Every structure is written in C-alpha cells, then in structure tokens.
Short mmCIF file of C-alpha atoms in Angstrom, two decimals:
data_model
loop_
_atom_site.label_atom_id
_atom_site.label_comp_id
_atom_site.label_asym_id
_atom_site.label_seq_id
_atom_site.Cartn_x
_atom_site.Cartn_y
_atom_site.Cartn_z
CA MET A 4 6.96 -45.27 11.44
CA ILE A 5 3.89 -44.33 10.35
CA LYS A 6 2.77 -43.51 7.09
CA ALA A 7 0.47 -40.18 6.15
CA GLY A 8 -1.13 -38.92 2.45
CA ILE A 9 -2.86 -36.01 3.73
CA ILE A 10 -6.35 -34.77 1.22
CA GLY A 11 -7.48 -31.08 0.29
CA GLY A 12 -3.29 -29.52 0.72
CA ALA A 13 -3.52 -26.34 -0.32
CA GLY A 14 -4.67 -24.62 2.66
CA TYR A 15 -3.95 -23.25 5.98
CA THR A 16 -4.69 -26.02 7.80
CA ALA A 17 -2.13 -28.80 5.96
CA GLY A 18 -0.11 -26.03 6.28
CA GLU A 19 0.05 -26.08 9.64
CA LEU A 20 -1.05 -30.62 9.37
CA ILE A 21 2.56 -30.72 7.17
CA ARG A 22 4.50 -28.47 9.37
CA LEU A 23 4.02 -30.41 12.12
CA LEU A 24 4.12 -33.99 10.84
CA ILE A 25 7.32 -33.29 8.57
CA ASN A 26 9.32 -32.66 11.68
CA HIS A 27 6.80 -35.19 14.19
CA PRO A 28 9.80 -37.91 15.20
CA ASP A 29 7.09 -40.60 14.31
CA VAL A 30 5.77 -39.76 10.96
CA GLU A 31 6.19 -40.23 7.67
CA ILE A 32 4.59 -39.05 4.74
CA VAL A 33 3.80 -40.46 1.79
CA PHE A 34 1.47 -38.09 -0.64
CA ILE A 35 0.00 -34.97 -0.17
CA ASN A 36 -2.99 -34.54 -3.03
CA SER A 37 -4.28 -31.22 -4.61
CA ASN A 38 -5.66 -31.83 -7.97
CA SER A 39 -5.10 -27.74 -8.79
CA ASN A 40 -1.98 -28.14 -7.21
CA ALA A 41 -0.89 -31.78 -8.27
CA GLY A 42 2.81 -31.90 -9.54
CA ASN A 43 4.01 -28.45 -8.04
CA LYS A 44 6.51 -28.50 -4.98
CA VAL A 45 4.37 -27.48 -1.75
CA THR A 46 6.81 -25.08 -1.46
CA ASP A 47 4.69 -23.06 -4.26
CA VAL A 48 1.61 -22.69 -1.57
CA HIS A 49 3.45 -23.64 2.20
CA ALA A 50 6.98 -21.32 1.05
CA GLY A 51 7.05 -21.29 4.66
CA LEU A 52 8.17 -24.58 4.23
CA TYR A 53 11.21 -23.89 2.23
CA GLY A 54 14.72 -26.11 3.56
CA GLU A 55 12.37 -28.05 5.38
CA THR A 56 10.41 -30.11 2.70
CA ASP A 57 10.62 -31.38 -1.04
CA LEU A 58 7.78 -33.48 -0.94
CA ARG A 59 5.38 -32.29 -4.23
CA PHE A 60 2.01 -31.67 -5.13
CA SER A 61 0.09 -35.57 -6.46
CA HIS A 62 -3.02 -35.91 -7.73
CA ALA A 63 -3.34 -40.30 -6.93
CA VAL A 64 -4.03 -41.49 -3.25
CA PRO A 65 -3.17 -44.34 -2.98
CA LEU A 66 -4.29 -45.43 -0.44
CA ASN A 67 -2.63 -48.97 -0.06
CA GLU A 68 0.17 -47.41 1.20
CA ILE A 69 -0.96 -45.05 4.44
CA ASP A 70 -1.96 -45.84 7.94
CA VAL A 71 -3.55 -42.85 7.94
CA LEU A 72 -4.95 -40.11 5.69
CA PHE A 73 -5.98 -36.73 7.05
CA CYS A 74 -9.53 -34.86 5.58
CA CYS A 75 -8.40 -31.00 5.08
CA THR A 76 -10.77 -30.75 2.25
CA ALA A 77 -14.04 -28.72 2.63
CA HIS A 78 -17.35 -29.24 4.84
CA GLY A 79 -19.19 -31.62 2.86
CA ASP A 80 -15.59 -33.32 0.37
CA THR A 81 -14.94 -35.22 3.24
CA VAL A 82 -18.54 -37.53 2.68
CA LYS A 83 -17.78 -37.58 -1.52
CA PHE A 84 -14.62 -39.33 -0.46
CA MET A 85 -15.66 -41.65 2.04
CA GLU A 86 -18.09 -42.59 -0.09
CA SER A 87 -16.38 -43.10 -3.85
CA HIS A 88 -13.43 -45.03 -2.07
CA VAL A 89 -13.06 -47.70 -0.95
CA LEU A 90 -10.42 -48.00 2.43
CA PRO A 91 -8.21 -50.26 3.16
CA GLU A 92 -9.59 -52.06 6.92
CA LYS A 93 -7.04 -51.15 8.86
CA LEU A 94 -6.79 -47.39 7.38
CA LYS A 95 -7.47 -44.82 10.02
CA VAL A 96 -9.13 -41.08 9.24
CA ILE A 97 -8.67 -37.81 10.83
CA ASP A 98 -11.39 -35.49 8.87
CA LEU A 99 -10.44 -31.76 9.49
CA SER A 100 -14.65 -30.48 8.17
CA ALA A 101 -17.28 -30.51 9.58
CA ASP A 102 -18.95 -33.00 7.81
CA TYR A 103 -19.09 -35.48 10.48
CA ARG A 104 -18.57 -34.43 13.67
CA LEU A 105 -22.67 -34.48 15.26
CA ALA A 106 -22.92 -38.04 16.25
CA SER A 107 -24.87 -40.42 14.00
CA PRO A 108 -25.68 -43.75 13.40
CA ASP A 109 -25.20 -43.29 10.05
CA HIS A 110 -21.55 -43.29 10.46
CA GLN A 111 -18.93 -44.34 13.07
CA PHE A 112 -16.33 -41.48 13.75
CA VAL A 113 -15.52 -40.39 16.77
CA TYR A 114 -16.05 -36.88 18.41
CA GLY A 115 -11.67 -35.85 18.50
CA LEU A 116 -11.70 -33.62 21.67
CA PRO A 117 -9.56 -35.24 23.63
CA GLU A 118 -10.28 -33.14 26.73
CA LEU A 119 -13.81 -35.30 26.43
CA ASN A 120 -13.46 -38.06 24.00
CA ARG A 121 -9.59 -38.99 25.27
CA ARG A 122 -10.87 -42.23 25.04
CA ALA A 123 -12.55 -43.04 22.36
CA THR A 124 -10.54 -41.38 20.51
CA CYS A 125 -7.10 -43.64 21.55
CA ALA A 126 -9.66 -46.51 19.57
CA ALA A 127 -11.06 -44.93 17.49
CA ARG A 128 -10.33 -45.69 13.50
CA TYR A 129 -12.97 -43.07 12.66
CA THR A 130 -12.41 -39.32 13.95
CA ALA A 131 -14.29 -36.12 13.27
CA ASN A 132 -11.61 -32.80 14.63
CA PRO A 133 -13.94 -30.57 16.47
CA GLY A 134 -13.91 -27.17 14.95
CA CYS A 135 -12.49 -23.93 16.24
CA PHE A 136 -14.54 -22.01 18.05
CA ALA A 137 -16.04 -25.53 19.00
CA THR A 138 -13.04 -26.63 21.00
CA CYS A 139 -12.54 -23.10 22.18
CA ILE A 140 -15.89 -22.36 23.92
CA GLN A 141 -16.39 -26.81 24.96
CA LEU A 142 -12.41 -26.04 26.80
CA ALA A 143 -14.73 -23.32 29.29
CA LEU A 144 -17.34 -24.80 29.91
CA LEU A 145 -17.15 -28.47 30.62
CA PRO A 146 -15.95 -28.57 33.99
CA LEU A 147 -18.52 -27.06 34.73
CA ALA A 148 -21.25 -29.67 32.65
CA LYS A 149 -19.15 -32.79 34.28
CA HIS A 150 -20.96 -31.41 38.00
CA LEU A 151 -24.09 -30.54 36.87
CA MET A 152 -22.76 -26.74 37.25
CA LEU A 153 -25.18 -25.48 33.77
CA THR A 154 -28.43 -24.03 35.04
CA GLY A 155 -29.17 -21.03 33.07
CA ASP A 156 -28.47 -19.39 30.09
CA VAL A 157 -24.47 -19.16 27.75
CA HIS A 158 -22.84 -16.11 26.79
CA VAL A 159 -20.57 -15.36 24.10
CA HIS A 160 -18.70 -13.54 22.29
CA ALA A 161 -15.07 -14.83 20.82
CA ILE A 162 -13.62 -13.25 18.35
CA THR A 163 -11.54 -14.87 15.85
CA GLY A 164 -8.65 -14.02 13.49
CA SER A 165 -8.87 -14.39 9.52
CA THR A 166 -7.45 -17.86 9.60
CA GLY A 167 -10.27 -18.50 10.07
CA ALA A 168 -11.99 -17.94 6.94
CA GLY A 169 -9.94 -20.08 4.61
CA VAL A 170 -6.88 -19.38 2.08
CA LYS A 171 -9.49 -18.42 0.13
CA PRO A 172 -9.91 -14.64 -0.44
CA SER A 173 -13.89 -13.16 0.28
CA ASP A 174 -15.26 -10.20 1.08
CA THR A 175 -14.94 -10.11 4.43
CA SER A 176 -10.76 -11.91 4.19
CA HIS A 177 -8.51 -9.98 2.40
CA PHE A 178 -6.49 -7.48 4.60
CA SER A 179 -7.75 -4.28 3.18
CA TRP A 180 -10.99 -5.08 4.58
CA ARG A 181 -9.85 -7.06 7.67
CA ASN A 182 -6.93 -5.24 8.46
CA ASP A 183 -7.97 -2.11 10.91
CA ASN A 184 -12.00 -3.40 11.53
CA VAL A 185 -14.05 -5.40 13.49
CA SER A 186 -17.39 -7.31 12.71
CA ILE A 187 -19.75 -9.85 14.11
CA TYR A 188 -21.49 -12.45 11.64
CA LYS A 189 -23.70 -15.35 11.94
CA PRO A 190 -24.57 -14.22 15.75
CA PHE A 191 -26.72 -16.94 17.34
CA ALA A 192 -26.39 -19.37 14.50
CA HIS A 193 -22.89 -20.32 14.21
CA GLN A 194 -22.82 -23.61 12.72
CA HIS A 195 -20.33 -24.95 15.64
CA LEU A 196 -23.30 -24.67 18.57
CA ASP A 197 -24.67 -27.98 18.01
CA GLU A 198 -21.30 -30.08 18.36
CA ILE A 199 -20.75 -27.72 21.65
CA ARG A 200 -24.00 -28.37 22.74
CA GLN A 201 -23.50 -32.13 21.77
CA GLY A 202 -20.16 -32.08 23.24
CA LEU A 203 -21.60 -30.44 26.72
CA THR A 204 -24.79 -32.59 26.56
CA LYS A 205 -22.79 -35.83 27.02
CA LEU A 206 -21.41 -34.86 30.62
CA GLN A 207 -24.69 -32.99 31.62
CA ARG A 208 -27.22 -34.16 29.72
CA SER A 209 -30.39 -32.18 32.17
CA PHE A 210 -28.89 -29.07 30.06
CA HIS A 211 -31.58 -27.50 27.29
CA HIS A 212 -30.94 -23.79 27.61
CA GLU A 213 -30.23 -21.09 25.66
CA ILE A 214 -25.70 -20.17 24.23
CA TRP A 215 -25.53 -17.03 23.01
CA PHE A 216 -22.89 -17.15 20.90
CA ILE A 217 -21.62 -13.61 18.92
CA PRO A 218 -19.64 -14.88 16.77
CA VAL A 219 -16.79 -11.68 15.92
CA ARG A 220 -14.34 -10.78 13.11
CA GLY A 221 -10.70 -10.36 14.09
CA ASN A 222 -8.42 -8.12 12.65
CA PHE A 223 -5.33 -10.39 13.00
CA SER A 224 -4.42 -13.13 11.35
CA ARG A 225 -4.62 -16.56 13.84
CA GLY A 226 -6.83 -17.77 17.33
CA ILE A 227 -9.61 -17.60 18.82
CA PHE A 228 -10.00 -15.14 22.79
CA ALA A 229 -13.54 -15.85 24.08
CA THR A 230 -15.41 -15.01 26.69
CA VAL A 231 -17.90 -17.06 28.30
CA TYR A 232 -20.46 -16.11 31.16
CA THR A 233 -22.64 -17.53 32.88
CA ARG A 234 -23.86 -17.82 36.50
CA CYS A 235 -22.96 -20.40 38.97
CA LYS A 236 -23.43 -19.66 42.84
CA VAL A 237 -20.25 -21.98 43.42
CA GLY A 238 -17.70 -19.83 45.19
CA PRO A 239 -14.05 -18.91 43.16
CA ASP A 240 -11.77 -20.50 45.07
CA GLU A 241 -14.36 -24.06 44.31
CA LEU A 242 -14.19 -22.99 41.00
CA GLN A 243 -10.89 -23.23 40.57
CA LYS A 244 -10.48 -26.57 42.43
CA ILE A 245 -12.79 -27.82 39.83
CA TYR A 246 -11.65 -26.32 36.85
CA GLU A 247 -7.78 -27.77 37.69
CA ASP A 248 -9.03 -31.27 38.54
CA TYR A 249 -10.70 -31.08 35.08
CA TYR A 250 -7.78 -30.62 33.48
CA GLY A 251 -5.34 -31.30 35.66
CA ASP A 252 -4.45 -34.98 34.03
CA HIS A 253 -4.57 -33.28 30.19
CA SER A 254 -1.61 -32.48 28.21
CA PHE A 255 -2.71 -29.18 26.90
CA THR A 256 -5.38 -27.20 28.71
CA PHE A 257 -4.28 -25.51 31.86
CA VAL A 258 -5.97 -22.83 34.07
CA ALA A 259 -3.63 -19.28 35.03
CA ASP A 260 -3.86 -17.73 37.53
CA ARG A 261 -4.82 -14.02 35.57
CA SER A 262 -6.01 -13.93 32.64
CA PRO A 263 -4.25 -14.93 29.59
CA ASP A 264 -3.40 -12.89 26.01
CA LEU A 265 -4.40 -14.28 23.17
CA LYS A 266 -0.06 -14.23 22.34
CA GLN A 267 0.23 -16.37 24.69
CA VAL A 268 -1.59 -18.71 22.51
CA VAL A 269 -0.83 -17.48 19.66
CA ASN A 270 1.72 -21.38 17.39
CA THR A 271 0.83 -22.93 20.64
CA ASN A 272 -1.38 -26.36 21.10
CA LYS A 273 -2.04 -24.89 24.15
CA CYS A 274 -5.54 -24.04 25.38
CA LEU A 275 -5.32 -20.60 27.88
CA LEU A 276 -8.27 -20.31 30.55
CA HIS A 277 -9.74 -18.02 32.95
CA LEU A 278 -11.45 -18.19 35.79
CA GLN A 279 -13.37 -14.04 37.72
CA LYS A 280 -16.04 -14.08 39.90
CA LYS A 281 -19.29 -11.06 39.81
CA GLY A 282 -21.49 -11.88 42.37
CA ASP A 283 -22.79 -15.14 41.42
CA MET A 284 -21.44 -14.50 37.20
CA LEU A 285 -18.18 -16.49 36.11
CA LEU A 286 -17.01 -15.36 33.35
CA VAL A 287 -14.27 -17.27 31.74
CA THR A 288 -11.79 -16.40 28.74
CA SER A 289 -10.25 -19.09 27.08
CA VAL A 290 -7.36 -18.15 23.70
CA ILE A 291 -6.44 -21.40 21.38
CA ASP A 292 -4.61 -20.52 18.70
CA ASN A 293 -7.57 -21.98 15.44
CA LEU A 294 -5.67 -23.41 13.42
CA LEU A 295 -3.34 -25.26 16.34
CA LYS A 296 -5.73 -25.83 18.91
CA GLY A 297 -8.61 -25.62 16.66
CA ALA A 298 -7.70 -27.92 13.68
CA SER A 299 -3.54 -29.25 13.20
CA GLY A 300 -2.91 -29.02 16.69
CA GLN A 301 -6.03 -31.13 17.46
CA ALA A 302 -5.59 -33.40 14.08
CA VAL A 303 -2.18 -35.05 15.12
CA HIS A 304 -2.82 -34.69 19.56
CA ASN A 305 -6.08 -37.48 18.05
CA MET A 306 -3.47 -38.85 15.83
CA ASN A 307 -1.04 -39.49 18.48
CA LEU A 308 -4.08 -40.72 20.94
CA MET A 309 -5.41 -43.41 17.77
CA PHE A 310 -1.99 -45.33 17.42
CA ASN A 311 -0.86 -45.29 21.16
CA LEU A 312 2.40 -42.82 21.05
CA GLU A 313 2.78 -40.41 23.97
CA GLU A 314 -0.39 -36.83 23.31
CA THR A 315 2.09 -34.73 23.44
CA VAL A 316 5.91 -35.99 20.62
CA GLY A 317 5.09 -33.59 18.25
CA LEU A 318 3.72 -30.50 19.54
CA HIS A 319 6.24 -29.16 22.23
CA LEU A 320 5.53 -25.35 21.02
CA LYS A 321 5.95 -22.94 22.14
CA PRO A 322 4.35 -19.09 21.19
CA SER A 323 6.42 -16.23 20.44
CA ALA A 324 8.33 -14.51 23.33
CA PHE A 325 6.52 -10.53 22.14
#
C-alpha cells in the first residue's frame, strides 16, 4: 500500500486529488495538510466527499510516514517547502504547482506529461505535473513535433472553466461576473507558453516559430476546449495515422472521428483530439478536464508510473450521461 501525504489541501485540485486517492485501491492517505484548516474535517471544505472520508486536515507533515508527497500548493510555495525541509531519501514528490516545470540544472524534477516523458517519469523521484493549458495544447501538437512537421507559426484559442482560476474568489471568477460572460486574458503572454515550447522542442529542436496563444475565460466550471491550427501539407489520412500511432499505446489520449464536445471529457482523465484539414491548414481540436487530465488525474497517473502500477489504476472515470 502506497502511503500518501498532501500539502495545500484546501484547493480545487486537492479536493479532486483526495477524491481519487480515497478510491484508489493501492493508496492510503496519511495526512492532508492545510494550515488554515488544521483540525477541521476535510468534508468541511470538500463537501462533495461526505460519506467517503473521515479525515481531518493537519498542521503536521510527517514526511517519514509516507511514500509520496503531493504538493497542491500555490505557485512559489513548493520551492519554499523543498528548501525548508529535509526529505527522506526514498520519498517521492509530485508537484502540481508551476515551480519545477521548466528544466533546470538547479533541480531534479522530471516534467510529468506521460505522453511525452512516460519512461522518464517511471524512473523519477520528483515529478513536476504540467499545467492544464500546457497539457491540452501539447497533446494537440506532439505528433507533429515528433515528425518534424511544425514548420510555421502555431495559433491557439483555448477557453477554460472558472476552476482554472483556483478556489479563492477574484474579480473575474465570482459567479455574477463569470456567468453569461466571456473574456480574454494574458493574450500572447500566458505563463504556460514556456513549458509548451519546452515540450515541443524536445521532439523537434528546429521549432523556433511563434505560438500565438489567446486564453479565454469561459462561463462554465471545468474543462478546457482548445482549437489549435497551423499550416501543414500532409494529407488528412496520413495525419490521422500519425496521431493514432503516436497515442496508440497511451491510455488516456484518443483521436476521435468527429469534433468532440467538452462534456465528453469533464469528470474524466481523457484528452480527446480531432483533426480537420482546409487546404494547407490543419485544425486540431483538443479537450480535457482541467482539474483531472490537467491536474489531479494526471498527478495520479504519474504516481502510478512512479510506483510501477498499471497506469490506469484509480482513473477509470466516466463523463456525465447528459
């Protein structure tokens, strides 16, 4: 049995992670740290878990009692934690923040996008979970990069649910503003661009073109719906085969034969892709659940790989029927 600890346990990603882990057949949660909620029941914050757990938030972080630590901390806080604690030699860490996603000689974290780095993740002690936009967009483009087919600028339009902004309310996340509303933010300057480029250039070092990314706030709770387009002279049948071959041995990314809807992936760990050609222009639609495939589900996937489990264990999730 894998003994797990969680720090930063009060946010949306932590709530989803707890839901997955308490139903995982090979995991026992030892502690869920939240300094602001220490002593309170987990269900006081994550009410959807009523009847599923009696765990309480803790102030303590007994690292010597666990095998894996999940960091659901705010960006910048995982670095502080790692620098202020002595970690047991055999402890594995999965960081859901942005702190270690970019490769650097200053850390030993593996970038945990399984469709890109599965083998390295299997051998990793420390794994940096990718960002939600970065996951959705890279999965749309990795097969092209593998075949050195990214030969021009890439354009991305991606709309995300309000949970992507985190649990703390802000001017652009509370219901009365978000409902019946759409807006863009950080056009051409989103923080996930660096890790997207890092992933693509790992497969295609010659890729130096622009990635024109416009993120959009949607009036729904969860999910990312991305449309990615770039010039490509390869025909649709060959492209379909290239994508199906790339993802053929991966458990959660599928190439659909028709354009997907967001509801097909919400509450699952799936990514659905669809390809369309118009002349020399290739359009790839990519959809994920930002809290699962874009965060906590991917973290559990990475844990399964790191502990040599079958990668789908605990992740057989199904979308709503409606």
